[in-house]
mmCIF file of C-alpha atoms in Angstrom:
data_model
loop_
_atom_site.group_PDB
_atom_site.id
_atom_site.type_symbol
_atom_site.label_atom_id
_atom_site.label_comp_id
_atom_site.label_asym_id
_atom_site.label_seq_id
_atom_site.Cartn_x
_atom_site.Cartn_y
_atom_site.Cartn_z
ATOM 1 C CA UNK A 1 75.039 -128.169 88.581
ATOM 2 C CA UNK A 2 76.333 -124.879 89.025
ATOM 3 C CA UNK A 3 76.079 -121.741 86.971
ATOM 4 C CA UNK A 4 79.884 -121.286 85.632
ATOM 5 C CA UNK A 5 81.093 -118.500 83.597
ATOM 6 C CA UNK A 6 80.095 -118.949 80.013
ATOM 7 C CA UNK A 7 76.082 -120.287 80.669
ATOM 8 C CA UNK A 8 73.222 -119.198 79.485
ATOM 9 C CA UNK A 9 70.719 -117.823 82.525
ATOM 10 C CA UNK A 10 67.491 -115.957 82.632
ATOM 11 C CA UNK A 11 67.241 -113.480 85.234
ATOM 12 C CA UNK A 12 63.117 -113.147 85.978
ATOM 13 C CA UNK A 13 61.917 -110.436 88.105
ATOM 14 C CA UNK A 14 58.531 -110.426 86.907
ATOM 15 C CA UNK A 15 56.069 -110.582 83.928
ATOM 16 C CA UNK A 16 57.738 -107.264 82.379
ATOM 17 C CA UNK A 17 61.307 -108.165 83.365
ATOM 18 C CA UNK A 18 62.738 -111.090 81.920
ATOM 19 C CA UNK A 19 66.555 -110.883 80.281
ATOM 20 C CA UNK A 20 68.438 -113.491 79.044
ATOM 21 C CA UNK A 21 72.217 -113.347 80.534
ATOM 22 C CA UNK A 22 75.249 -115.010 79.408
ATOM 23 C CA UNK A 23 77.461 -114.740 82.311
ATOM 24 C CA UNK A 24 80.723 -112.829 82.493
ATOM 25 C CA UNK A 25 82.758 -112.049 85.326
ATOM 26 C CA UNK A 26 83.224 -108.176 85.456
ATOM 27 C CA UNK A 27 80.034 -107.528 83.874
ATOM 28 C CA UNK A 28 76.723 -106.475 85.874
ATOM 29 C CA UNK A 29 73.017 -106.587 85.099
ATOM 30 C CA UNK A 30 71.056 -103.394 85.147
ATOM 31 C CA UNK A 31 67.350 -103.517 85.599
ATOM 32 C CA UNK A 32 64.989 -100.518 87.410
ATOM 33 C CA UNK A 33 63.573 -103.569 89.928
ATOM 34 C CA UNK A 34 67.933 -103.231 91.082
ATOM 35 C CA UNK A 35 71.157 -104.655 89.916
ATOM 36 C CA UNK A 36 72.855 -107.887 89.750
ATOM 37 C CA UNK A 37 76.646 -108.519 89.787
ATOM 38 C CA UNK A 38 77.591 -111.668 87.349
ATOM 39 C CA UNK A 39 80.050 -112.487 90.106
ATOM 40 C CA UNK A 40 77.044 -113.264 92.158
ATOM 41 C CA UNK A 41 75.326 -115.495 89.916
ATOM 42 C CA UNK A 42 78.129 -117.986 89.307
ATOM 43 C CA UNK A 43 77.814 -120.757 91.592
ATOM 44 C CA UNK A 44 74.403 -120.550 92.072
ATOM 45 C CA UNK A 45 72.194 -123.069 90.315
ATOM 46 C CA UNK A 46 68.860 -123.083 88.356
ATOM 47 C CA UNK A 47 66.021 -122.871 90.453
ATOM 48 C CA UNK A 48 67.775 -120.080 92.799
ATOM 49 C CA UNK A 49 66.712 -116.486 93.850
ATOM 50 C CA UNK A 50 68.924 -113.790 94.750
ATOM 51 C CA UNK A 51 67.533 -110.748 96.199
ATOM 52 C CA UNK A 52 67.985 -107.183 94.284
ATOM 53 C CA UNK A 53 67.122 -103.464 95.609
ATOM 54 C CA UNK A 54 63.311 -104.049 94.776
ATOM 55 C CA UNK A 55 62.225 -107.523 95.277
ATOM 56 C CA UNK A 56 64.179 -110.702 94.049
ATOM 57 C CA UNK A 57 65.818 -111.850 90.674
ATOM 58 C CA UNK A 58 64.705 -115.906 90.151
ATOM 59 C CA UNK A 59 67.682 -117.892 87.664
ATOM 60 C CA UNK A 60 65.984 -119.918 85.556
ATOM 61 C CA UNK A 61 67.113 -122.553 82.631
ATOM 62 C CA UNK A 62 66.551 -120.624 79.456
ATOM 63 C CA UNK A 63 64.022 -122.146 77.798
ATOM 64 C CA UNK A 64 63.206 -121.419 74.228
ATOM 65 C CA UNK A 65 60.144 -118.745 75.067
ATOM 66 C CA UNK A 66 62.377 -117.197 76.977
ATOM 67 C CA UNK A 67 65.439 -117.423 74.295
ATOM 68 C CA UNK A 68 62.297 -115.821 72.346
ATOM 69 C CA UNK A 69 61.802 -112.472 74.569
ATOM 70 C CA UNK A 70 65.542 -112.505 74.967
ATOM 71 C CA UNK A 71 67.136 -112.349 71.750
ATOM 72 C CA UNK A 72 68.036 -109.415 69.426
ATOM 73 C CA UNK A 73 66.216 -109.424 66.607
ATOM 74 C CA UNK A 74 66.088 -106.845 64.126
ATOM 75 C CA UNK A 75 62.776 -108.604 61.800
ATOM 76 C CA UNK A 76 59.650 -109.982 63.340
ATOM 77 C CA UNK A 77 59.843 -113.179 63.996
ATOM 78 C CA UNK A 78 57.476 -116.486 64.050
ATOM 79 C CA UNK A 79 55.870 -116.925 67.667
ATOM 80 C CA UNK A 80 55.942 -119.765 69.628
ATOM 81 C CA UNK A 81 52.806 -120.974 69.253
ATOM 82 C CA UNK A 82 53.276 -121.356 65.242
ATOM 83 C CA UNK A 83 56.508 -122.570 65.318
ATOM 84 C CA UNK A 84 55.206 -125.088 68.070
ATOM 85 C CA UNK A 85 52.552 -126.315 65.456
ATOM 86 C CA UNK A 86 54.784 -126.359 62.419
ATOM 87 C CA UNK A 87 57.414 -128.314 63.874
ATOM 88 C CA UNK A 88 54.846 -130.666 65.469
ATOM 89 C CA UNK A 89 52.943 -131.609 62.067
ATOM 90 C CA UNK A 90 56.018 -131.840 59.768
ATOM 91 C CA UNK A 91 57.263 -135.165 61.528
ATOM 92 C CA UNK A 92 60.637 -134.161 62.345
ATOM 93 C CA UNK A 93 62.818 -135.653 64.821
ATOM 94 C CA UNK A 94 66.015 -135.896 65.940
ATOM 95 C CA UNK A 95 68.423 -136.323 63.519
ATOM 96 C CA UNK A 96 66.435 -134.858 60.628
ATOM 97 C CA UNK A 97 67.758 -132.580 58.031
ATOM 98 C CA UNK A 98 65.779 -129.457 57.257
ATOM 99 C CA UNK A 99 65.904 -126.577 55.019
ATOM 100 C CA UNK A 100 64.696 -123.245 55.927
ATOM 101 C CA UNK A 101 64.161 -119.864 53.782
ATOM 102 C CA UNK A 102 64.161 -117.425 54.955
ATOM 103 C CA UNK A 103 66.609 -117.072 57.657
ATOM 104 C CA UNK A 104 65.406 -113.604 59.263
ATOM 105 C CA UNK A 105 66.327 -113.092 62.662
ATOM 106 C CA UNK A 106 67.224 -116.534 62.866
ATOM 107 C CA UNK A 107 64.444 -117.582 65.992
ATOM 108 C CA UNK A 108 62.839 -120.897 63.728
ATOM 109 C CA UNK A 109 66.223 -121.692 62.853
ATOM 110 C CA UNK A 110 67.289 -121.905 66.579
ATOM 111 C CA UNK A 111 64.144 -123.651 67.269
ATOM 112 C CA UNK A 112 64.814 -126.797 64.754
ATOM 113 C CA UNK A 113 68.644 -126.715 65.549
ATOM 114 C CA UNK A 114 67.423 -127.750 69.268
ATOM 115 C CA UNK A 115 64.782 -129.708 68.142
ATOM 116 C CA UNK A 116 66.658 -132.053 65.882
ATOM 117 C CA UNK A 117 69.884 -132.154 67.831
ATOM 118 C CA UNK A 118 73.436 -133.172 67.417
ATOM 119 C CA UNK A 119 73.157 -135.510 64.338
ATOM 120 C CA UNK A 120 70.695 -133.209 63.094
ATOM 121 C CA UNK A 121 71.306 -130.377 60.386
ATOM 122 C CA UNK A 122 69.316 -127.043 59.912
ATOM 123 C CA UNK A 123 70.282 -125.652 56.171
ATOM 124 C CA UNK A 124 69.073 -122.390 56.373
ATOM 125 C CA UNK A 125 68.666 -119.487 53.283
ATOM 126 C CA UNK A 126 68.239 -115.923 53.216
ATOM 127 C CA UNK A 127 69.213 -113.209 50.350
ATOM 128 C CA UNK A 128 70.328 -110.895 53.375
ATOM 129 C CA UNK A 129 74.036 -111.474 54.140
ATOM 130 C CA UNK A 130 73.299 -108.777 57.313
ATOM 131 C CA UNK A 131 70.326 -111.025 58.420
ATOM 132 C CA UNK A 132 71.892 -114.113 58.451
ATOM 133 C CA UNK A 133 75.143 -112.919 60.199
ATOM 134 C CA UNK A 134 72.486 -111.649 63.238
ATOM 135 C CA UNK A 135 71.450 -115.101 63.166
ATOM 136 C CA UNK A 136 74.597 -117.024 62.946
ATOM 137 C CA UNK A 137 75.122 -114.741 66.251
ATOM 138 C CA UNK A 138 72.086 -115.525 67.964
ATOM 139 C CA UNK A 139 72.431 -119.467 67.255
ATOM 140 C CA UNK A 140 76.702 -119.270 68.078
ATOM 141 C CA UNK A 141 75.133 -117.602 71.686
ATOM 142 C CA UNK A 142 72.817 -120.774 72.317
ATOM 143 C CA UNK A 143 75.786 -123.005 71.549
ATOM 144 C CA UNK A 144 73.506 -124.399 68.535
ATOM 145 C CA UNK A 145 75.972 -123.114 65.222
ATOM 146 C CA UNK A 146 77.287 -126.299 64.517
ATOM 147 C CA UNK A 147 73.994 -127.610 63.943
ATOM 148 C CA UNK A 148 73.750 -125.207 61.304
ATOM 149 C CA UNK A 149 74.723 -124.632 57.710
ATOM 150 C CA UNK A 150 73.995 -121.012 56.829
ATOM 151 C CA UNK A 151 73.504 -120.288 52.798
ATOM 152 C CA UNK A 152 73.335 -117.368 51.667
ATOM 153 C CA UNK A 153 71.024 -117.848 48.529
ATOM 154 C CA UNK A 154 67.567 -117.466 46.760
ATOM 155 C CA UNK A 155 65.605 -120.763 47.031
ATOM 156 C CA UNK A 156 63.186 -119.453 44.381
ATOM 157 C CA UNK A 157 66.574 -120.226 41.876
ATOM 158 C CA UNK A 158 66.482 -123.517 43.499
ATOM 159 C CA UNK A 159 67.478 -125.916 46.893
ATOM 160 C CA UNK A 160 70.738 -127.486 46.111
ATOM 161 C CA UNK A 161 69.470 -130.481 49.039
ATOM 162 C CA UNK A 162 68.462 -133.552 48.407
ATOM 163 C CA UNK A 163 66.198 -136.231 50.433
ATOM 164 C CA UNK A 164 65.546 -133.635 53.042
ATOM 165 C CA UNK A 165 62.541 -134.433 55.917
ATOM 166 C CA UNK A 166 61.545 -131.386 56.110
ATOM 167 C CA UNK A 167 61.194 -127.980 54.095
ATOM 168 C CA UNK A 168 60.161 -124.230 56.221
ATOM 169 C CA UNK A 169 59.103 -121.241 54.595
ATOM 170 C CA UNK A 170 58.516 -117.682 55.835
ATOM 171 C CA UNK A 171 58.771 -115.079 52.980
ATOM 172 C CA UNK A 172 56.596 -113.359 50.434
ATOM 173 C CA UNK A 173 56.018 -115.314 48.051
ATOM 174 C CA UNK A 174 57.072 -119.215 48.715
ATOM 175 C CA UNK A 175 54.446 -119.996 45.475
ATOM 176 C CA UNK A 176 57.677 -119.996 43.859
ATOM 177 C CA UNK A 177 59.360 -122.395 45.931
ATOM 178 C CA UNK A 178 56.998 -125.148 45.992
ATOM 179 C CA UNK A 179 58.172 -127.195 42.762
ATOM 180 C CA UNK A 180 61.679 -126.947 44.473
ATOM 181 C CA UNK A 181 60.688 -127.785 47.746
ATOM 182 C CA UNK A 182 59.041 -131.005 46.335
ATOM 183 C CA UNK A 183 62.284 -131.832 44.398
ATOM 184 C CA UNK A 184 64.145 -131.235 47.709
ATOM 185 C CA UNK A 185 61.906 -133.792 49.665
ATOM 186 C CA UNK A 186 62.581 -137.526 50.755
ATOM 187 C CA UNK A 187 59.269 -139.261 49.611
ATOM 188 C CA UNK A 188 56.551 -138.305 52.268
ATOM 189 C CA UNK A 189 58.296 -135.734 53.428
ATOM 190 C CA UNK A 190 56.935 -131.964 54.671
ATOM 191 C CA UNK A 191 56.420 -128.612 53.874
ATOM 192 C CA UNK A 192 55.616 -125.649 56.103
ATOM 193 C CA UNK A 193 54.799 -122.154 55.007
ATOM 194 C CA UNK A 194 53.864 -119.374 57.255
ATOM 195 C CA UNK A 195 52.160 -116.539 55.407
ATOM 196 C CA UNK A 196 50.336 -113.234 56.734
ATOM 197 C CA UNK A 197 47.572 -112.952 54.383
ATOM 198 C CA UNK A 198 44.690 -115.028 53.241
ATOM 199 C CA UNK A 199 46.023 -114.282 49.075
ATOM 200 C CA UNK A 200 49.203 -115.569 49.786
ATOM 201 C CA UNK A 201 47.447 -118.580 51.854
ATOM 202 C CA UNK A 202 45.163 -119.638 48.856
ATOM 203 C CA UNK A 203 47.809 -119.098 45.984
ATOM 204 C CA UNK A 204 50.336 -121.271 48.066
ATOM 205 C CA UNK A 205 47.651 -123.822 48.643
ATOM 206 C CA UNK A 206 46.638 -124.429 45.486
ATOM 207 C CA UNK A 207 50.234 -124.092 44.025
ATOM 208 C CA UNK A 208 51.051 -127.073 46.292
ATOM 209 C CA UNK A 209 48.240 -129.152 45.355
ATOM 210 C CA UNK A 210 49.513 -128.560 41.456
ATOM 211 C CA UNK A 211 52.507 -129.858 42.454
ATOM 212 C CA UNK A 212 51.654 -133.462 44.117
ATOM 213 C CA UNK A 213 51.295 -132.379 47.453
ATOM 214 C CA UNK A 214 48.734 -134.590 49.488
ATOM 215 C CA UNK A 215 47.095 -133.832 52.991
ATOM 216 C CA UNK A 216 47.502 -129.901 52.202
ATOM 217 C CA UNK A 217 46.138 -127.909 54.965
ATOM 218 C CA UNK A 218 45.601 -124.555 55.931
ATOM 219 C CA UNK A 219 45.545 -123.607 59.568
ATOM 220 C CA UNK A 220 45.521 -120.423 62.066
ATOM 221 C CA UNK A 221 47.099 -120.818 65.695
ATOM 222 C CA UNK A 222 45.078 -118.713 68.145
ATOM 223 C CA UNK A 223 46.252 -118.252 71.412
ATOM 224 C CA UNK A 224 44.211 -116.141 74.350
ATOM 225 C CA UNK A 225 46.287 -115.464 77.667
ATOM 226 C CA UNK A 226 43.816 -115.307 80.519
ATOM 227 C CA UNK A 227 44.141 -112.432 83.746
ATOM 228 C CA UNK A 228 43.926 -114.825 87.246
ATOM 229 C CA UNK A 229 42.868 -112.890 90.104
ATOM 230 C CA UNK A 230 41.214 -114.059 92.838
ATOM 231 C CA UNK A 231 37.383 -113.640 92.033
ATOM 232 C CA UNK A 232 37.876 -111.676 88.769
ATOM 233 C CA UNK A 233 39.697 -113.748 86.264
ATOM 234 C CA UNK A 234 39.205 -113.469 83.061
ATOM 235 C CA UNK A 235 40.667 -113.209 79.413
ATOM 236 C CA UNK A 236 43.695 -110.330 79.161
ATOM 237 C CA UNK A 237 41.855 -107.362 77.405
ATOM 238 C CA UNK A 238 45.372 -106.914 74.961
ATOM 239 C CA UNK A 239 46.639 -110.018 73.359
ATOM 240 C CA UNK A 240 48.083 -111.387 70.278
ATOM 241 C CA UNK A 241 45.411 -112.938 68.438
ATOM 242 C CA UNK A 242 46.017 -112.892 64.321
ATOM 243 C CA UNK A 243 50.095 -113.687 63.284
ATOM 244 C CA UNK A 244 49.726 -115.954 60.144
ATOM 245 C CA UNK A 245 48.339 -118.726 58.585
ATOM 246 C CA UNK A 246 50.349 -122.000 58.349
ATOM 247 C CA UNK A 247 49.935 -124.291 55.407
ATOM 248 C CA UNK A 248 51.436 -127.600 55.733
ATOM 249 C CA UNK A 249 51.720 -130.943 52.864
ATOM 250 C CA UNK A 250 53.676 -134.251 51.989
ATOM 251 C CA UNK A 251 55.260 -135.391 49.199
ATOM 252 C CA UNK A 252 53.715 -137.435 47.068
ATOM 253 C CA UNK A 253 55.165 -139.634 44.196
ATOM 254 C CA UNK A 254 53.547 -141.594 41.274
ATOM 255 C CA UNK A 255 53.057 -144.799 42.164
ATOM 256 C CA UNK A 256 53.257 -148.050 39.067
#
């Protein structure tokens, strides 16, 4: 189908030069590699390469790693590959209702809106009114806001949702959070927390366990890009190795 005024495109030139473009007639892209009229996007299709001053732009379907390099955001954000796990291990699925805290730049929020789609609902909570209104952007640009319910709100005071599937955490102390979480839960349901530190992992941990959490584990996602070149490829010499831990558990109830 063709690119219309409006879509979402990524514009790769290479490794180094990859922008995410919502198209606009009038406007043009700017790049070192050469520049790229709007106008001459529109009409093409995914898949396509257009040739600049300095080699050639490729349009490709924006993904969400590329949504990832793309998007303004103002706080470090999960990567990929943790997000990737979380949402893999916590069971969620298409029409799922989740609840997130914190919001941040709003990246994991994006990434369950898509995952759990239309009849889905992200509820997501932050303290930070300017946070959350860079996220409510960022998710209104993917066409994913009404997917959304944005809450501005401590979750350490409590999660006014009920019989959720799912509960995410990224923030300082989500200890705190863990009794509410569990209150929040359908039976059998999931919590995720992504923490930096190994004191944060093991007080969340155990907190969770105190709290009739089963199947309570601790993990770290390590991912190592590798260099190909013909003869001499090996692993990249720079590379992100240590982001966070993840600690993920289901709810458990008292049986008769």
């Amino acid at each position: 189908m063709p690119l219309a005024e409006g879509d979402l495109v990524v514009v790769w030139i290479d490794p180094r030069r990859v922008y995410l473009v919502k198209l606009e007639r009038g406007k043009r892209l700017d790049t070192d590699k050469g520049s790229l009229l709007h106008e001459d996007i529109i009409g093409k299709e995914y898949g396509e390469s257009l040739a600049i001053q300095r080699g050639k732009a490729h349009l490709l379907y924006p993904t969400l790693d590329y949504i990832y390099e793309g998007l303004h955001r103002p706080s470090q954000v999960l990567y990929p590959k943790d997000i990737g796990y979380m949402i893999y291990v916590s069971g969620i699925k298409p029409g799922s209702t989740v609840v997130e805290a914190g919001t941040g730049s709003g990246f994991l929020t994006i990434s369950l809106a898509n995952f759990v789609g239309n009849e889905g609902r992200v509820v997501t909570y932050d303290v930070r009114e300017d946070m959350q209104n860079r996220a409510r952007k960022n998710a209104r640009l993917l066409g994913l806001e009404d997917r959304v319910t944005f809450k501005l709100g401590d979750v350490r005071q409590g999660i006014e949702e009920k019989d959720v599937d799912a509960v995410f955490l990224d923030m300082p102390d989500p200890w705190l959070v863990v009794q509410h979480a569990w209150s929040s839960l359908r039976p059998s349901g999931t919590l995720e927390v992504f923490i930096p530190t190994t004191n944060q992992l093991e007080r969340v941990f155990l907190t969770m366990i105190q709290n009739n959490f089963v199947d309570v584990k601790a993990v770290e996602i390590i991912m190592r890009e590798f260099q190909v070149k013909e003869n001499a490829t090996r692993p990249r010499t720079i590379g992100v190795t240590h982001t966070g831990y993840i600690v993920s558990g289901r709810k458990s109830i008292k049986g008769s």
